[in-house]
CSV table of C-alpha atoms in Angstrom, one decimal:
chain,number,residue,atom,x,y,z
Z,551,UNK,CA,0.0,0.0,0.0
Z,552,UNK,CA,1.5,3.3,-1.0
Z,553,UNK,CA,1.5,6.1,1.6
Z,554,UNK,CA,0.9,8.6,-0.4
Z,555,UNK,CA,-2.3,7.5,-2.0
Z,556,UNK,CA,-3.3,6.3,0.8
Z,557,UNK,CA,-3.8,10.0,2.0
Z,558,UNK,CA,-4.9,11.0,-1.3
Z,559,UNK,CA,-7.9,8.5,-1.0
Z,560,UNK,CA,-9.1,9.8,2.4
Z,561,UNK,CA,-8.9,13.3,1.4
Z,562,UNK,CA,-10.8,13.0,-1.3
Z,563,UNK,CA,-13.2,11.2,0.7
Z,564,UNK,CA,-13.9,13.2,3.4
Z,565,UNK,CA,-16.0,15.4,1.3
Z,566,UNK,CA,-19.6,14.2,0.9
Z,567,UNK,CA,-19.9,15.3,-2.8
Z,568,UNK,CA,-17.6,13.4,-3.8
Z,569,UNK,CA,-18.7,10.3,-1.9
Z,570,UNK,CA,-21.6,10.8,-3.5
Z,571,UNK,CA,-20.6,11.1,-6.9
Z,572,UNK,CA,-18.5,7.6,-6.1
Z,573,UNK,CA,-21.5,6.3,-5.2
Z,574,UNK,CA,-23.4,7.4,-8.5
Z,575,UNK,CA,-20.3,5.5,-10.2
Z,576,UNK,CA,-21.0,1.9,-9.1
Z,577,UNK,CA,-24.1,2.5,-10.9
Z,578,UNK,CA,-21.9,2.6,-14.2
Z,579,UNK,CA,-20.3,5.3,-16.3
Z,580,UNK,CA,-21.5,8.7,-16.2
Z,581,UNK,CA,-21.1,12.2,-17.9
Z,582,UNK,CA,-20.4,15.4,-16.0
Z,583,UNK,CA,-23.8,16.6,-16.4
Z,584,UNK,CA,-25.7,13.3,-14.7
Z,585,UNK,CA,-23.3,13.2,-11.7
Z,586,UNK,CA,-24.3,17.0,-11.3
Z,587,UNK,CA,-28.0,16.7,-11.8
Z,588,UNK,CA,-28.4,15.8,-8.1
Z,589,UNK,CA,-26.7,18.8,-6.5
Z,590,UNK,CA,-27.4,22.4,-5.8
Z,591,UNK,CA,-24.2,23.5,-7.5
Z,592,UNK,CA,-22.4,24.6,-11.3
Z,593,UNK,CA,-21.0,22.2,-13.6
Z,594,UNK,CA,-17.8,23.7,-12.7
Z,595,UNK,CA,-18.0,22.9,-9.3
Z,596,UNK,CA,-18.3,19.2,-9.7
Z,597,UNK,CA,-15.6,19.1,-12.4
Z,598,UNK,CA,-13.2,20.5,-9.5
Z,599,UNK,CA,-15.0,17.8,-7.3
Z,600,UNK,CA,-14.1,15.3,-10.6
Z,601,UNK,CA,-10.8,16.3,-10.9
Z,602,UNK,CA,-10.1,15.4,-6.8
Z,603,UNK,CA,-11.6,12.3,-7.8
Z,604,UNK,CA,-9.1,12.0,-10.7
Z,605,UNK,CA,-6.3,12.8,-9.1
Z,606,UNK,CA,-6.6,10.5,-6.6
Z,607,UNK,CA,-6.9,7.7,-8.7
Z,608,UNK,CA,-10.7,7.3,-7.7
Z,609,UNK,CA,-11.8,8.5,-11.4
Z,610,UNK,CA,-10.6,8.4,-15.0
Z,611,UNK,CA,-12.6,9.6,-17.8
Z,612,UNK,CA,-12.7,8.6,-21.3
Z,613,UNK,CA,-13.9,10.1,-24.8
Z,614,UNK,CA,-16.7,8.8,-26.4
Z,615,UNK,CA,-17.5,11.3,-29.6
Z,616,UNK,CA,-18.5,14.7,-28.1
Z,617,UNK,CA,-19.1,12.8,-24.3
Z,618,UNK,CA,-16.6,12.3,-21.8
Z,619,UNK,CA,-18.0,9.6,-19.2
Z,620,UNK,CA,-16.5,9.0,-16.0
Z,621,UNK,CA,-15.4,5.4,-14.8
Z,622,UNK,CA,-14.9,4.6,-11.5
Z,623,UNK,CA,-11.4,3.1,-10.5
Z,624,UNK,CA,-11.7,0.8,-7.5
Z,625,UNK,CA,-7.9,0.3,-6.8
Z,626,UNK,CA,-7.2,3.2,-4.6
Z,627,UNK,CA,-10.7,1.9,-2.3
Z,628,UNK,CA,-9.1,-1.7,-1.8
Z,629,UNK,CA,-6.1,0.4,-0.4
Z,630,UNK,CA,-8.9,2.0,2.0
Z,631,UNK,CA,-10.3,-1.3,2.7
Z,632,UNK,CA,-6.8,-2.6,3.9
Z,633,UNK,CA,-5.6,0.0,6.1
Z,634,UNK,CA,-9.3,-0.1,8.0
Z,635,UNK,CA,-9.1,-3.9,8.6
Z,636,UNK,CA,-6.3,-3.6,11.3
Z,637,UNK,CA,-9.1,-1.2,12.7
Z,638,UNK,CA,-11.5,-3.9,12.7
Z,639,UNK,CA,-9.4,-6.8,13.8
Z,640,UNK,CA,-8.7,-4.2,16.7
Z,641,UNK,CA,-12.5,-4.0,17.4
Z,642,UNK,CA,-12.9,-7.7,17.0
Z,643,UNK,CA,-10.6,-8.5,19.8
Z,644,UNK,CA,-12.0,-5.7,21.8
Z,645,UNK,CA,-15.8,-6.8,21.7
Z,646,UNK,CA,-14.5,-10.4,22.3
Z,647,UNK,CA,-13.5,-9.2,25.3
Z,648,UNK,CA,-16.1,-7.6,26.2
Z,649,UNK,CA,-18.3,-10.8,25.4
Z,650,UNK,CA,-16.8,-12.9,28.0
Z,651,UNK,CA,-16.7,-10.1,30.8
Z,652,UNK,CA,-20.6,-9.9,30.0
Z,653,UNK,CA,-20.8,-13.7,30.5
Z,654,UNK,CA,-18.7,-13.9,33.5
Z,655,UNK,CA,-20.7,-11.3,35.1
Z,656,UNK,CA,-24.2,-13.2,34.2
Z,657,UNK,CA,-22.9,-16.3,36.5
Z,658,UNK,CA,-24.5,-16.4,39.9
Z,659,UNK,CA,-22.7,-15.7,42.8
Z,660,UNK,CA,-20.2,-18.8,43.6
Z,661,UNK,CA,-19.8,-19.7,39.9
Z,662,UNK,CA,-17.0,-17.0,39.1
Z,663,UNK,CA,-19.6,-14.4,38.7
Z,664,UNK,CA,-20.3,-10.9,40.5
């Protein structure tokens, strides 16, 4: 996992537009002007959100005749998906443990409960 795009991912998540524009993508390709019809905001607004996107790897676009659809890139999201999993095998452990401190104190008295 690089670094680098690692932080490049993140920040260009941490805005909701363009989580949402993400999540217009793994609906299939898209032009600038569809992944802008459900915001309150200019065309050139959500190219600088596409172009975030872009250059985080998140994006690419290609030309089709006068169109220029946008393609989600999953890649830099598997990167994403890795670093959170030593999050959840942290969590895992930790609700473990709290799973058998729940059961020790549901024993009656005498039976190595509270």
């Amino acid at each position: 996992m690089n670094p680098d795009r690692l932080s490049a991912t993140l920040s260009a998540l941490a805005d909701p537009t363009r989580r949402g524009i993400l999540a217009r993508l793994t609906a299939g390709d898209a032009t600038v002007g569809e992944l802008a019809a459900p915001y309150d905001m200019s065309l050139a607004a959500v190219s600088k959100h596409l172009k975030v996107l872009e250059g985080a790897g998140l994006i690419s676009r290609s030309r089709e005749a006068q169109w220029r659809p946008c393609h989600l890139e999953p890649e830099p999201l598997a990167d994403v998906w890795s670093w959170l999993s030593d999050y959840r095998r942290f969590w895992d452990r930790s609700l473990d443990s709290l799973g058998t401190y729940l059961a020790t104190m549901q024993k009656p008295p005498g039976q190595g409960g509270a």
